[in-house]
Coordinates of C-alpha atoms in Angstrom, one line a residue:
M1 CA 51.5 -46.1 92.9
P2 CA 49.7 -42.7 92.9
N3 CA 46.2 -42.6 91.5
E4 CA 45.1 -40.4 88.7
T5 CA 43.9 -37.5 90.9
S6 CA 47.1 -37.3 92.8
R7 CA 49.4 -36.6 89.9
I8 CA 51.3 -33.3 90.1
K9 CA 50.1 -30.8 87.5
P10 CA 52.8 -29.2 85.4
P11 CA 53.4 -25.6 86.3
T12 CA 51.9 -22.9 84.1
R13 CA 54.6 -21.3 82.0
R14 CA 54.4 -17.6 81.4
P15 CA 56.1 -16.1 78.4
P16 CA 59.4 -14.4 79.1
P17 CA 59.4 -10.6 79.3
F18 CA 61.8 -10.2 76.4
R19 CA 63.0 -11.9 73.2
K20 CA 66.7 -11.7 72.7
L21 CA 67.8 -10.9 69.2
R22 CA 71.3 -10.2 67.8
V23 CA 71.9 -7.2 65.6
Y24 CA 74.7 -5.0 64.3
A25 CA 75.3 -2.3 66.9
Y26 CA 76.0 0.3 64.1
D27 CA 76.3 -1.4 60.7
P28 CA 78.4 -4.1 59.0
S29 CA 81.3 -1.8 58.2
L30 CA 82.6 -1.6 61.8
G31 CA 83.2 -5.4 61.7
W32 CA 85.8 -4.9 59.1
Q33 CA 88.1 -2.8 61.3
I34 CA 90.2 -4.4 64.0
E35 CA 89.5 -1.7 66.6
T36 CA 85.7 -1.8 66.3
A37 CA 85.0 -5.4 65.3
V38 CA 84.6 -6.5 68.9
I39 CA 81.8 -4.0 69.6
N40 CA 79.9 -4.3 66.4
Q41 CA 77.4 -7.0 67.4
M42 CA 75.0 -6.7 70.3
T43 CA 71.9 -8.4 71.6
L44 CA 68.7 -6.4 71.9
Q45 CA 66.0 -7.3 74.4
V46 CA 62.8 -6.9 72.5
P47 CA 59.5 -7.0 74.4
W48 CA 58.1 -10.5 74.0
E49 CA 55.1 -11.0 71.7
E50 CA 53.6 -13.9 69.8
L51 CA 55.1 -13.8 66.3
K52 CA 54.3 -15.4 63.0
P53 CA 57.1 -16.0 60.4
G54 CA 58.1 -12.7 58.8
P55 CA 58.4 -11.7 61.5
V56 CA 54.7 -10.6 61.9
G57 CA 53.7 -9.2 65.3
E58 CA 51.3 -6.8 66.8
Y59 CA 53.0 -3.6 65.5
L60 CA 55.1 -4.7 62.5
E61 CA 54.8 -7.0 59.5
V62 CA 58.1 -7.7 57.7
V63 CA 57.4 -8.4 54.0
D64 CA 60.6 -9.5 52.2
V65 CA 59.9 -9.1 48.5
D66 CA 62.7 -7.8 46.3
P67 CA 61.2 -6.2 43.2
P68 CA 64.5 -5.3 41.5
S69 CA 65.6 -9.0 41.7
R70 CA 62.1 -10.3 40.9
C71 CA 62.2 -12.6 43.9
C72 CA 61.0 -12.9 47.5
Y73 CA 62.8 -14.4 50.5
A74 CA 61.5 -17.0 52.9
P75 CA 60.3 -15.3 56.1
V76 CA 62.3 -16.0 59.3
D77 CA 60.5 -17.9 62.1
L78 CA 61.9 -16.4 65.3
N79 CA 60.0 -19.1 67.3
E80 CA 62.2 -21.9 65.8
R81 CA 63.9 -23.7 68.6
L82 CA 67.5 -23.3 67.4
I83 CA 66.9 -19.6 66.6
L84 CA 65.5 -19.0 70.1
A85 CA 68.3 -20.9 71.7
E86 CA 71.0 -18.7 70.1
D87 CA 69.3 -15.3 70.6
G88 CA 68.3 -15.1 67.0
L89 CA 70.3 -15.6 63.8
D90 CA 74.0 -14.8 63.6
P91 CA 74.6 -11.4 62.0
A92 CA 75.4 -11.9 58.3
E93 CA 75.2 -9.5 55.4
G94 CA 74.4 -12.2 53.0
D95 CA 71.5 -13.7 54.9
P96 CA 68.1 -12.1 54.0
Q97 CA 66.5 -13.7 57.1
F98 CA 69.0 -11.9 59.3
H99 CA 68.0 -8.7 57.5
Q100 CA 64.4 -9.4 58.5
Q101 CA 65.4 -10.1 62.1
M102 CA 67.5 -6.8 62.3
V103 CA 64.7 -4.5 61.0
Y104 CA 62.2 -6.1 63.4
A105 CA 64.5 -5.9 66.5
V106 CA 65.6 -2.3 65.9
A107 CA 62.1 -1.0 65.0
M108 CA 60.6 -2.7 68.1
T109 CA 63.3 -1.2 70.3
T110 CA 62.5 2.2 69.0
I111 CA 58.7 1.6 69.5
H112 CA 59.4 0.5 73.1
N113 CA 61.4 3.7 73.9
F114 CA 58.5 5.8 72.7
E115 CA 55.9 3.9 74.7
R116 CA 58.1 4.1 77.9
A117 CA 58.4 7.8 77.5
L118 CA 54.8 8.5 76.7
G119 CA 53.3 6.0 79.2
R120 CA 50.9 4.6 76.5
R121 CA 50.9 2.3 73.5
V122 CA 51.7 3.9 70.1
L123 CA 49.3 4.0 67.1
W124 CA 50.3 4.3 63.5
S125 CA 48.8 7.1 61.4
Q126 CA 45.3 6.1 60.5
A127 CA 44.4 5.3 56.9
G128 CA 41.8 7.3 55.0
G129 CA 39.2 5.9 52.6
D130 CA 35.6 6.1 51.3
Q131 CA 34.4 4.7 54.7
G132 CA 36.3 7.3 56.7
Y133 CA 39.4 6.7 58.8
Q134 CA 40.6 3.2 59.4
F135 CA 42.7 1.6 62.1
V136 CA 46.2 0.5 60.9
P137 CA 47.3 -2.4 63.1
R138 CA 50.7 -3.0 61.6
L139 CA 53.4 -1.0 59.9
R140 CA 54.8 -2.9 56.9
V141 CA 58.6 -3.2 56.6
Y142 CA 60.3 -4.0 53.3
P143 CA 64.0 -4.8 53.9
H144 CA 64.8 -5.0 50.1
A145 CA 62.2 -2.7 48.6
M146 CA 64.4 -1.0 45.9
R147 CA 67.8 -0.9 44.3
D148 CA 68.4 2.6 45.4
A149 CA 70.7 4.5 47.9
N150 CA 67.6 5.4 49.9
A151 CA 65.3 4.4 52.7
Y152 CA 62.1 6.1 53.7
Y153 CA 58.8 5.9 55.5
S154 CA 55.7 6.0 53.2
P155 CA 52.7 7.7 54.8
Q156 CA 50.6 6.5 51.8
K157 CA 51.6 2.8 52.2
K158 CA 52.0 2.9 56.0
A159 CA 55.3 1.2 55.4
L160 CA 59.1 1.4 55.8
L161 CA 61.0 0.8 52.6
F162 CA 64.7 0.1 52.6
G163 CA 67.0 0.1 49.6
Y164 CA 70.3 -1.5 48.7
F165 CA 73.0 -0.1 46.3
P166 CA 76.6 -0.5 45.1
A167 CA 79.3 1.4 47.1
S168 CA 81.3 4.0 45.3
T169 CA 84.1 2.5 43.2
S170 CA 86.4 5.5 43.5
D171 CA 86.2 6.3 47.3
P172 CA 84.2 3.6 49.1
G173 CA 85.8 4.0 52.5
Y174 CA 85.8 0.7 54.4
N175 CA 83.4 -0.8 51.9
L176 CA 84.3 -3.1 49.0
P177 CA 84.4 -0.9 45.8
G178 CA 81.1 -1.6 44.1
G179 CA 80.0 -3.9 46.9
T180 CA 76.4 -4.0 47.9
V181 CA 75.3 -1.9 50.9
F182 CA 72.0 -2.7 52.6
T183 CA 70.4 0.2 54.3
C184 CA 68.3 -2.2 56.4
L185 CA 71.5 -3.3 58.2
S186 CA 72.1 0.1 59.6
H187 CA 70.7 0.6 63.1
D188 CA 70.6 4.3 62.5
V189 CA 68.7 4.1 59.3
V190 CA 66.1 1.7 60.7
A191 CA 65.6 3.7 63.9
H192 CA 65.4 7.0 61.9
E193 CA 62.7 5.7 59.5
T194 CA 60.7 4.0 62.4
T195 CA 60.7 7.4 64.2
H196 CA 59.2 9.1 61.1
A197 CA 56.4 6.6 61.3
L198 CA 55.9 7.0 65.0
L199 CA 55.9 10.8 64.7
D200 CA 53.4 10.7 61.9
G201 CA 51.1 8.5 64.0
L202 CA 51.2 11.2 66.7
H203 CA 51.1 14.3 64.6
R204 CA 50.0 13.7 61.1
R205 CA 50.1 17.3 60.0
F206 CA 53.9 17.6 60.8
I207 CA 54.7 16.3 57.4
E208 CA 53.1 19.4 55.7
P209 CA 55.8 22.0 54.8
T210 CA 54.2 25.2 56.1
N211 CA 57.5 26.8 57.2
S212 CA 61.2 26.1 57.0
D213 CA 61.2 24.0 60.2
T214 CA 58.4 21.5 59.8
L215 CA 60.1 18.9 57.7
A216 CA 63.5 19.8 59.4
L217 CA 61.9 18.9 62.7
H218 CA 60.8 15.6 61.3
E219 CA 64.3 14.8 60.1
G220 CA 66.1 16.2 63.1
F221 CA 63.9 14.4 65.6
A222 CA 64.3 11.1 63.8
D223 CA 68.1 11.6 64.0
I224 CA 67.9 12.5 67.7
V225 CA 66.2 9.2 68.5
A226 CA 68.6 7.2 66.4
L227 CA 71.6 9.0 68.0
F228 CA 70.6 8.6 71.6
Q229 CA 69.7 4.9 71.2
H230 CA 73.5 4.4 70.7
F231 CA 73.9 5.0 74.4
S232 CA 71.9 1.9 75.3
F233 CA 74.6 -0.3 73.7
A234 CA 76.7 -0.9 76.9
P235 CA 79.9 -2.5 75.4
A236 CA 80.0 0.0 72.6
L237 CA 79.4 2.9 75.0
R238 CA 82.2 1.7 77.3
D239 CA 84.5 1.3 74.3
Q240 CA 84.0 4.9 73.2
I241 CA 84.3 6.3 76.7
R242 CA 87.6 4.5 77.0
R243 CA 88.9 5.7 73.6
T244 CA 87.9 9.4 74.3
R245 CA 88.9 9.3 77.9
G246 CA 85.4 10.4 78.8
D247 CA 85.5 13.4 76.5
L248 CA 82.4 12.8 74.4
A249 CA 82.7 16.2 72.7
S250 CA 85.6 14.7 70.6
Q251 CA 85.2 12.6 67.5
N252 CA 83.4 9.3 68.4
L253 CA 80.9 6.9 67.0
L254 CA 78.2 7.9 69.5
G255 CA 77.7 11.2 67.8
Q256 CA 77.7 9.8 64.2
L257 CA 74.9 8.4 62.1
A258 CA 75.0 5.8 59.3
Q259 CA 78.8 5.4 58.9
Q260 CA 78.6 2.7 56.2
F261 CA 76.0 4.6 54.2
G262 CA 78.0 7.8 54.2
Q263 CA 81.3 6.2 53.3
A264 CA 79.6 4.1 50.5
L265 CA 78.6 7.4 48.9
G266 CA 82.2 8.7 49.0
S267 CA 81.8 11.2 51.7
R268 CA 84.7 9.9 53.8
G269 CA 82.7 9.8 56.9
A270 CA 79.3 9.2 58.5
L271 CA 76.2 10.4 56.7
R272 CA 75.6 12.9 59.5
D273 CA 77.7 13.9 62.6
A274 CA 76.3 15.8 65.5
L275 CA 79.7 16.9 66.7
G276 CA 81.8 17.9 63.6
Q277 CA 82.5 17.2 60.0
V278 CA 85.1 15.6 57.8
D279 CA 86.9 17.8 55.2
P280 CA 86.3 16.1 51.9
A281 CA 89.6 17.2 50.6
T282 CA 91.8 16.1 53.5
G283 CA 89.7 13.6 55.2
Q284 CA 90.4 15.3 58.5
W285 CA 87.7 15.7 61.2
S286 CA 87.1 19.0 62.9
P287 CA 84.5 20.0 65.6
R288 CA 81.5 22.1 64.4
V289 CA 81.5 25.6 66.0
P290 CA 78.0 26.8 66.8
D291 CA 76.9 29.8 64.7
P292 CA 73.6 31.5 65.5
A293 CA 73.5 32.7 61.9
D294 CA 73.4 29.2 60.4
L295 CA 69.7 28.9 60.8
Q296 CA 69.1 31.9 58.6
K297 CA 71.3 30.5 55.8
V298 CA 69.9 27.0 55.2
R299 CA 66.5 25.6 54.2
E300 CA 67.2 22.0 53.1
P301 CA 65.4 19.9 55.7
H302 CA 68.3 17.6 56.6
T303 CA 70.8 20.5 56.9
R304 CA 68.4 22.5 58.9
G305 CA 67.4 19.5 61.0
A306 CA 71.1 18.9 61.8
I307 CA 71.1 22.2 63.6
L308 CA 68.4 20.9 65.9
V309 CA 70.3 17.7 66.5
A310 CA 73.5 19.6 67.3
A311 CA 71.6 21.7 69.8
V312 CA 70.1 18.7 71.6
F313 CA 73.4 16.9 71.6
D314 CA 75.1 19.9 73.0
A315 CA 72.6 20.1 75.8
F316 CA 73.3 16.4 76.5
L317 CA 77.0 17.1 76.7
T318 CA 76.5 19.9 79.2
I319 CA 74.3 17.6 81.3
Y320 CA 76.8 14.7 81.1
K321 CA 79.7 16.9 82.1
S322 CA 77.8 18.2 85.1
R323 CA 77.0 14.6 86.2
I324 CA 80.7 13.4 85.9
A325 CA 82.3 16.5 87.5
D326 CA 82.6 14.8 90.9
L327 CA 84.0 11.6 89.4
L328 CA 86.7 13.6 87.6
R329 CA 87.6 15.5 90.8
I330 CA 88.0 12.2 92.6
A331 CA 90.0 10.6 89.8
T332 CA 92.3 13.6 89.4
A333 CA 92.7 14.5 93.1
G334 CA 91.0 17.8 92.4
T335 CA 93.1 19.0 89.5
G336 CA 90.5 18.1 86.8
V337 CA 93.3 16.9 84.6
L338 CA 93.5 13.2 83.9
A339 CA 96.8 11.4 83.9
Q340 CA 98.3 10.4 80.5
G341 CA 97.3 7.0 79.2
E342 CA 94.2 4.9 79.4
I343 CA 91.8 5.7 82.2
H344 CA 91.0 3.1 84.9
P345 CA 88.3 0.5 83.9
D346 CA 86.3 1.4 87.0
L347 CA 86.2 5.0 85.9
V348 CA 85.2 3.9 82.4
E349 CA 82.3 2.0 83.9
R350 CA 81.1 4.9 86.1
L351 CA 81.4 7.4 83.2
A352 CA 79.5 5.1 81.0
R353 CA 76.7 4.8 83.5
E354 CA 76.4 8.6 83.8
A355 CA 76.4 8.9 80.0
A356 CA 73.7 6.3 79.6
A357 CA 71.6 8.0 82.3
S358 CA 72.0 11.4 80.8
S359 CA 71.2 10.3 77.3
S360 CA 68.1 8.4 78.5
H361 CA 66.8 11.5 80.3
V362 CA 67.4 13.7 77.2
L363 CA 65.7 11.2 74.9
T364 CA 62.7 10.9 77.2
M365 CA 62.5 14.7 77.4
C366 CA 62.5 15.0 73.6
I367 CA 59.8 12.4 73.2
R368 CA 57.5 13.7 76.0
A369 CA 57.7 17.2 74.5
L370 CA 55.6 16.0 71.5
D371 CA 52.5 16.1 73.7
H372 CA 53.1 19.8 74.3
C373 CA 53.4 20.9 70.7
P374 CA 50.8 22.7 68.6
P375 CA 49.0 20.4 66.2
V376 CA 50.1 22.3 63.0
D377 CA 52.8 24.6 61.6
V378 CA 55.3 23.6 64.3
N379 CA 58.7 25.3 64.4
F380 CA 62.0 24.8 66.3
G381 CA 60.9 27.6 68.8
D382 CA 57.7 25.8 69.5
Y383 CA 59.6 22.6 70.2
L384 CA 62.0 24.4 72.6
R385 CA 59.0 25.7 74.5
A386 CA 57.4 22.2 74.5
L387 CA 60.7 20.7 75.9
V388 CA 60.9 23.2 78.7
T389 CA 57.2 23.1 79.6
A390 CA 57.0 19.3 79.6
D391 CA 60.1 19.0 81.8
R392 CA 58.9 21.7 84.2
D393 CA 55.6 20.0 84.7
L394 CA 57.3 16.7 85.7
V395 CA 60.3 18.2 87.6
P396 CA 59.4 21.6 89.0
D397 CA 62.8 22.0 90.7
D398 CA 65.5 22.0 88.0
D399 CA 68.3 21.6 90.5
R400 CA 70.6 19.9 88.0
G401 CA 70.1 22.7 85.4
Y402 CA 68.8 20.5 82.6
R403 CA 66.4 23.1 81.3
I404 CA 69.1 25.8 81.4
A405 CA 71.4 23.4 79.4
V406 CA 68.7 23.0 76.7
I407 CA 67.9 26.7 76.5
E408 CA 71.6 27.6 76.3
A409 CA 72.3 25.0 73.5
F410 CA 69.4 26.3 71.4
R411 CA 70.4 29.9 71.9
R412 CA 73.9 29.2 70.7
R413 CA 72.4 28.0 67.4
G414 CA 70.0 30.9 66.9
I415 CA 66.8 29.0 67.8
Y416 CA 64.5 31.6 69.4
P417 CA 60.8 31.2 70.1
Q418 CA 58.4 33.9 69.0
G419 CA 56.2 35.8 71.4
V420 CA 58.4 35.5 74.5
R421 CA 60.0 38.3 76.5
S422 CA 63.2 36.5 77.6
L423 CA 65.0 33.2 77.4
S424 CA 64.3 32.3 81.0
A425 CA 62.7 28.9 81.7
E426 CA 59.7 30.7 83.2
S427 CA 59.2 32.8 80.0
L428 CA 59.6 29.9 77.7
C429 CA 57.0 27.7 79.3
W430 CA 53.6 27.8 77.7
A431 CA 51.4 30.2 79.6
C432 CA 48.7 28.7 81.8
P433 CA 45.3 30.3 81.1
L434 CA 44.2 32.9 83.7
G435 CA 41.2 35.0 84.4
A436 CA 38.8 35.5 81.5
E437 CA 40.8 33.2 79.3
E438 CA 40.6 30.4 81.9
E439 CA 36.8 31.0 82.2
A440 CA 36.4 30.9 78.4
L441 CA 38.3 27.6 78.3
R442 CA 36.1 26.1 80.9
N443 CA 33.1 27.0 78.7
L444 CA 34.9 25.7 75.5
L445 CA 35.1 22.2 76.8
P446 CA 32.6 20.0 78.7
G447 CA 32.9 19.5 82.4
V448 CA 35.5 17.5 84.2
R449 CA 33.1 14.5 84.7
S450 CA 32.3 14.5 81.0
L451 CA 36.0 14.7 80.0
S452 CA 36.8 11.9 82.4
R453 CA 34.2 9.8 80.7
V454 CA 35.7 10.5 77.2
R455 CA 39.3 9.8 78.3
P456 CA 40.4 6.7 76.5
D457 CA 41.5 3.7 78.6
W458 CA 45.0 3.9 77.1
T459 CA 47.9 2.4 79.0
L460 CA 50.9 0.2 78.2
T461 CA 48.7 -2.9 78.3
T462 CA 45.5 -1.8 76.5
D463 CA 44.5 -3.4 73.2
R464 CA 45.5 -1.0 70.5
K465 CA 42.5 -1.3 68.3
R466 CA 40.2 -0.8 71.3
V467 CA 42.2 2.4 72.1
W468 CA 41.8 3.6 68.6
E469 CA 38.0 3.0 68.7
Q470 CA 37.8 4.8 72.0
M471 CA 39.7 7.7 70.7
Q472 CA 37.4 8.0 67.7
K473 CA 34.3 7.9 70.0
S474 CA 35.9 10.5 72.3
G475 CA 36.7 12.7 69.4
R476 CA 33.1 12.6 68.1
E477 CA 31.7 13.5 71.6
I478 CA 34.0 16.5 71.9
H479 CA 33.3 17.5 68.3
A480 CA 29.5 17.5 69.1
W481 CA 30.1 19.7 72.1
L482 CA 32.1 22.2 70.1
L483 CA 29.2 22.5 67.6
S484 CA 27.0 24.3 70.2
E485 CA 26.3 28.0 69.6
P486 CA 27.8 29.3 72.9
V487 CA 31.0 27.4 72.2
R488 CA 31.3 28.7 68.6
A489 CA 31.0 32.3 69.9
I490 CA 34.1 32.0 72.1
A491 CA 36.3 29.6 70.0
G492 CA 38.2 32.5 68.5
N493 CA 40.1 33.0 71.7
F494 CA 41.8 29.6 71.1
G495 CA 42.8 29.8 67.5
L496 CA 39.6 28.5 66.0
A497 CA 37.0 30.2 63.8
L498 CA 33.7 28.3 64.2
G499 CA 31.1 31.1 63.7
A500 CA 29.0 31.8 60.6
D501 CA 30.9 35.1 60.2
A502 CA 34.3 33.3 59.7
P503 CA 36.1 34.1 56.4
S504 CA 34.6 32.3 53.4
S505 CA 38.0 30.8 52.6
I506 CA 37.6 28.5 55.7
D507 CA 36.4 25.0 54.7
R508 CA 32.6 24.7 55.4
G509 CA 30.1 22.0 55.8
K510 CA 26.6 21.6 54.3
D511 CA 25.1 23.7 57.1
G512 CA 27.3 26.7 56.1
F513 CA 29.3 26.6 59.3
P514 CA 33.1 26.1 59.3
V515 CA 34.2 22.5 59.7
F516 CA 36.8 21.4 62.1
E517 CA 38.4 18.1 63.2
V518 CA 39.2 16.7 66.6
H519 CA 42.5 15.1 65.7
S520 CA 43.3 13.3 68.8
V521 CA 42.1 12.6 72.4
R522 CA 44.8 10.9 74.3
P523 CA 46.2 10.7 77.8
A524 CA 49.7 12.0 78.6
R525 CA 51.2 10.0 81.5
R526 CA 54.4 10.8 83.2
L527 CA 56.2 9.5 86.3
G528 CA 58.1 12.1 88.2
P529 CA 61.3 11.7 90.2
D530 CA 59.3 11.7 93.4
G531 CA 57.2 8.7 92.2
Q532 CA 54.1 10.9 91.5
T533 CA 52.1 9.9 88.3
L534 CA 50.8 12.9 86.3
T535 CA 48.1 12.3 83.8
D536 CA 46.6 15.0 81.5
L537 CA 44.1 14.7 78.7
V538 CA 45.5 16.0 75.4
I539 CA 42.9 17.2 72.9
E540 CA 44.0 18.4 69.4
I541 CA 41.5 20.5 67.3
T542 CA 42.3 21.7 63.8
Q543 CA 40.8 23.6 60.9
K544 CA 41.8 24.4 57.3
R545 CA 41.5 27.5 55.2
R546 CA 42.1 28.0 51.5
G547 CA 45.3 30.0 50.9
Y548 CA 46.2 32.0 47.8
L549 CA 49.5 33.3 46.6
N550 CA 47.8 36.5 45.4
P551 CA 46.8 38.6 48.5
A552 CA 44.0 40.3 46.5
T553 CA 42.5 36.9 45.6
Q554 CA 42.7 35.9 49.3
A555 CA 40.9 39.1 50.4
K556 CA 38.1 38.6 47.9
V557 CA 37.5 35.0 48.8
D558 CA 37.7 35.8 52.6
K559 CA 35.0 38.5 52.2
G560 CA 32.8 36.3 49.9
S561 CA 33.2 38.7 47.0
I562 CA 34.0 35.8 44.8
P563 CA 33.3 32.1 45.2
P564 CA 36.1 30.0 46.8
Q565 CA 38.5 28.8 44.2
E566 CA 40.9 25.9 44.3
P567 CA 43.6 26.9 46.8
D568 CA 47.3 27.4 46.0
F569 CA 48.0 25.9 49.5
W570 CA 46.0 24.9 52.6
Y571 CA 46.4 27.1 55.6
R572 CA 45.8 25.2 58.9
G573 CA 45.1 26.4 62.4
G574 CA 44.0 25.0 65.7
C575 CA 45.1 24.2 69.2
T576 CA 46.4 21.5 71.6
V577 CA 44.5 21.6 74.9
L578 CA 46.0 19.9 78.0
V579 CA 43.4 19.2 80.7
D580 CA 44.3 18.3 84.3
L581 CA 41.4 16.0 85.2
D582 CA 42.4 15.8 88.8
R583 CA 42.1 19.6 89.3
G584 CA 39.4 20.1 86.8
A585 CA 41.5 22.8 85.0
V586 CA 42.8 23.5 81.5
R587 CA 46.5 23.7 82.0
Y588 CA 47.5 24.8 78.5
C589 CA 46.0 25.8 75.2
I590 CA 48.8 25.8 72.7
G591 CA 47.4 27.4 69.6
K592 CA 48.1 28.4 66.0
G593 CA 45.5 31.1 65.2
M594 CA 43.2 30.4 62.3
M595 CA 42.7 34.2 61.9
S596 CA 46.4 35.2 62.2
D597 CA 47.2 37.5 59.2
S598 CA 50.9 37.5 60.0
R599 CA 51.1 33.7 60.0
L600 CA 49.0 33.5 56.8
A601 CA 51.4 36.0 55.2
A602 CA 54.4 34.0 56.4
Q603 CA 53.1 30.7 55.0
R604 CA 52.2 32.5 51.7
K605 CA 55.8 33.7 51.4
F606 CA 57.2 30.3 52.2
A607 CA 54.8 28.7 49.6
Q608 CA 55.9 31.1 47.0
A609 CA 59.6 30.4 47.7
T610 CA 59.2 26.6 47.6
A611 CA 56.3 26.0 45.2
S612 CA 58.1 23.6 43.0
L613 CA 59.6 21.8 46.0
Q614 CA 56.2 21.3 47.6
A615 CA 54.6 20.0 44.4
T616 CA 57.4 17.5 44.1
Y617 CA 57.1 16.3 47.7
F618 CA 53.4 16.5 48.3
G619 CA 51.7 16.9 44.9
D620 CA 49.6 19.8 43.6
P621 CA 46.9 20.8 46.2
R622 CA 44.7 22.1 43.4
R623 CA 44.5 18.6 41.9
R624 CA 44.5 16.9 45.3
E625 CA 47.6 14.8 44.3
T626 CA 49.7 12.9 46.8
A627 CA 53.3 12.1 46.8
E628 CA 55.9 10.4 48.9
P629 CA 57.5 13.3 50.9
F630 CA 60.2 11.2 52.7
A631 CA 61.3 9.4 49.5
M632 CA 61.9 12.8 47.9
L633 CA 63.4 14.3 51.0
H634 CA 66.0 11.6 51.3
R635 CA 66.8 11.6 47.6
S636 CA 67.3 15.4 47.9
L637 CA 70.7 14.6 49.5
G638 CA 72.0 14.1 46.0
I639 CA 71.5 10.4 46.0
E640 CA 70.5 9.2 42.5
E641 CA 68.3 6.2 42.0
E642 CA 69.6 3.3 39.9
P643 CA 67.4 1.7 37.2
L644 CA 65.6 -1.4 38.5
G645 CA 66.9 -4.7 37.2

C-alpha cells in the first residue's frame, strides 16, 4: 500500500476560457414563425469570469428590481451545477432569471468585441463628485426598470435600464395583441444600449449636442455594433445566406434591428432597417435608394444616425461582394448568374464565411476609428476621416479596396468632411505634422522617455482599477507639463488657448490662467495583417468656453468689457494627440480649435435652433441641471410612457 508521500496529487484545474450561455439570436418573436423558429436560439461563448448571483461580475452587475410591479426577482446563479451543465437557462419569456442571463451574455459579448478591436480593457465613464472623479467598476443593468416602451443608458446612474410594455392591440405584428414585450430580450436593444455605455466611457463629451451629428453618431454607432454582431450567429447567418441566395442587399434579418419592438409598436416591420423600409399602408418592403440630399433634410438623431448606418452597411456589402466574386464565378461557370432554386449547401457555407469575415473586419474598423476622433464636437465627416486614417495606419496597402468602399458609400449619402481637397484616401487621412508644426508638437509634450513612463500598463489582462489609477496619474503629469510658460505660448497651434491673453470667456482657474483637462491617456494597440503590433499613446486635452446666443454679449465677455455671465451654452475645444513611442514622433494632432470663430458661430446657430431640445435632454446649462439624454432621445421616437402601476 503506498505511503502518504507517494499519493498522486490531483491536477490543478484551470477555469475554462468561456462560459456558454443560451440567448435569443434576435428576439422572442422569431420563435413564433415556422421559418425562423429553428434559428432563434443560440449559444454565446462569454469570456469566463468569477460570478456572484445576479449575475455580478467584473464589468456588470445585474439588479433585477421591478418598480412598476413593486417586486424584485431572485438573482440567477450561473455557477449552479445544473445551469452550467445545460449552457445556462433555457430561453423563456416568462422567466425573469433567463432575462438576467440574456442581458449579461449579450452585454459581455459586446464588451469583448470592443476589447478585441482596441487591444485593451474597457472602462466605464468615471463618476464625478465632491472628491473628484471616481472609478466605476461595474455598469448596473436593470432588466425590468420601467413599464415603458423604452430602454436607455443612463450616464448619471452608470446603468442600463430596460422597459417592458404591452404590444399594440390593433396591429401587433407577430405579437399577441396587448401581450407584454420585454426590451431586455432583444439582442439588438441590449447590444445598442451597451454600446452607448462603452462609447461614453471612451468619449464622454460625445453626448453633448454641439452639432447635428454628435447625438446621431452615438445612435448610429450603437446600431452599427448591434447590426454587425448578427454576423457572428453562424446558423442564423447561413439561414439568411440560403434564403437570399447570397444577395445580402435584399430584405433579410441581418440588416434589421429590433423586429419585435418595431412590430409591437404597429410599424409592420423592424424598428430600424439598414437596407430598406416597409410601406405602412401596404406592408411591402422596398430598398432604400441613397440620396445625398437626405443629410440636409433631417435632424432627429435616430433618423440622421440611420444615414450613417446605411453608409457603413453599404460599404460592407461592397466588400462582401468583392470577396465572393470568385466563388460566384466558380459556381456559375463564369456567367455570374446562379441557377434557379436553392444554392448548394457548400456554397452557402463559403458565402457565410466570407460574410462573417467581412462584417468582422468592418466592425473592427468602426471601433478602432474611435481612437482617431477629435475629443469634442465630432461629426460624420470627422468619423469618416478617422475610419480611413486608422485603417491606413494598420494596412498601408489597400489592395482589397476597403477604404475606397467606405469613402464611396459615405459619398453616396452626402457625408463630406470639411477642410479636405478631394475624396481620395490620401486627402481624407488626418495630416501628419511636418516642419514647424512638428517641432512645436515636440515642444508641446515631454520627451519620448517621459511619455513612455506615463503610458499606462493597459492590456487585455491588466486590472481595470489599476489601469484607471495609472491613467489619472499620467493625466496629472501631462497636465503639469502643459502648465509651463513655453508650452502655453505655443498651445494655440493645436486648438488650445492656455495663455493669459486668451478670451475672458474661457474658463479660468484661481491663478487667472485658462484651465484645461487631460481627458485621457491610453494606448492604442493594433495587430496588422503582417503580424506587426502597432502601439500609439493617445492623449486627449480639452477646454471649455462660455458661449452666448447674442454675438454682442460674446464679444464683450471675450474682451473682458463685462464680467463673464452664466453661459447660454458651453463651447468646447481641444485635441487628440497620437504619439508613436517607437519613433519618438507625434503622428497626429486632431484638433477642434478653441479660437475658431466659424465653429463658435456654427454651434451658436445650432444652439439657437435646438434650445428647447437641449434643455429637455441635458438640462439648463445656466442652472447646471442634468438630465437623461438617451431616455429622452429614445422617447423622441414617438413612444409614450405608460403610468407606473
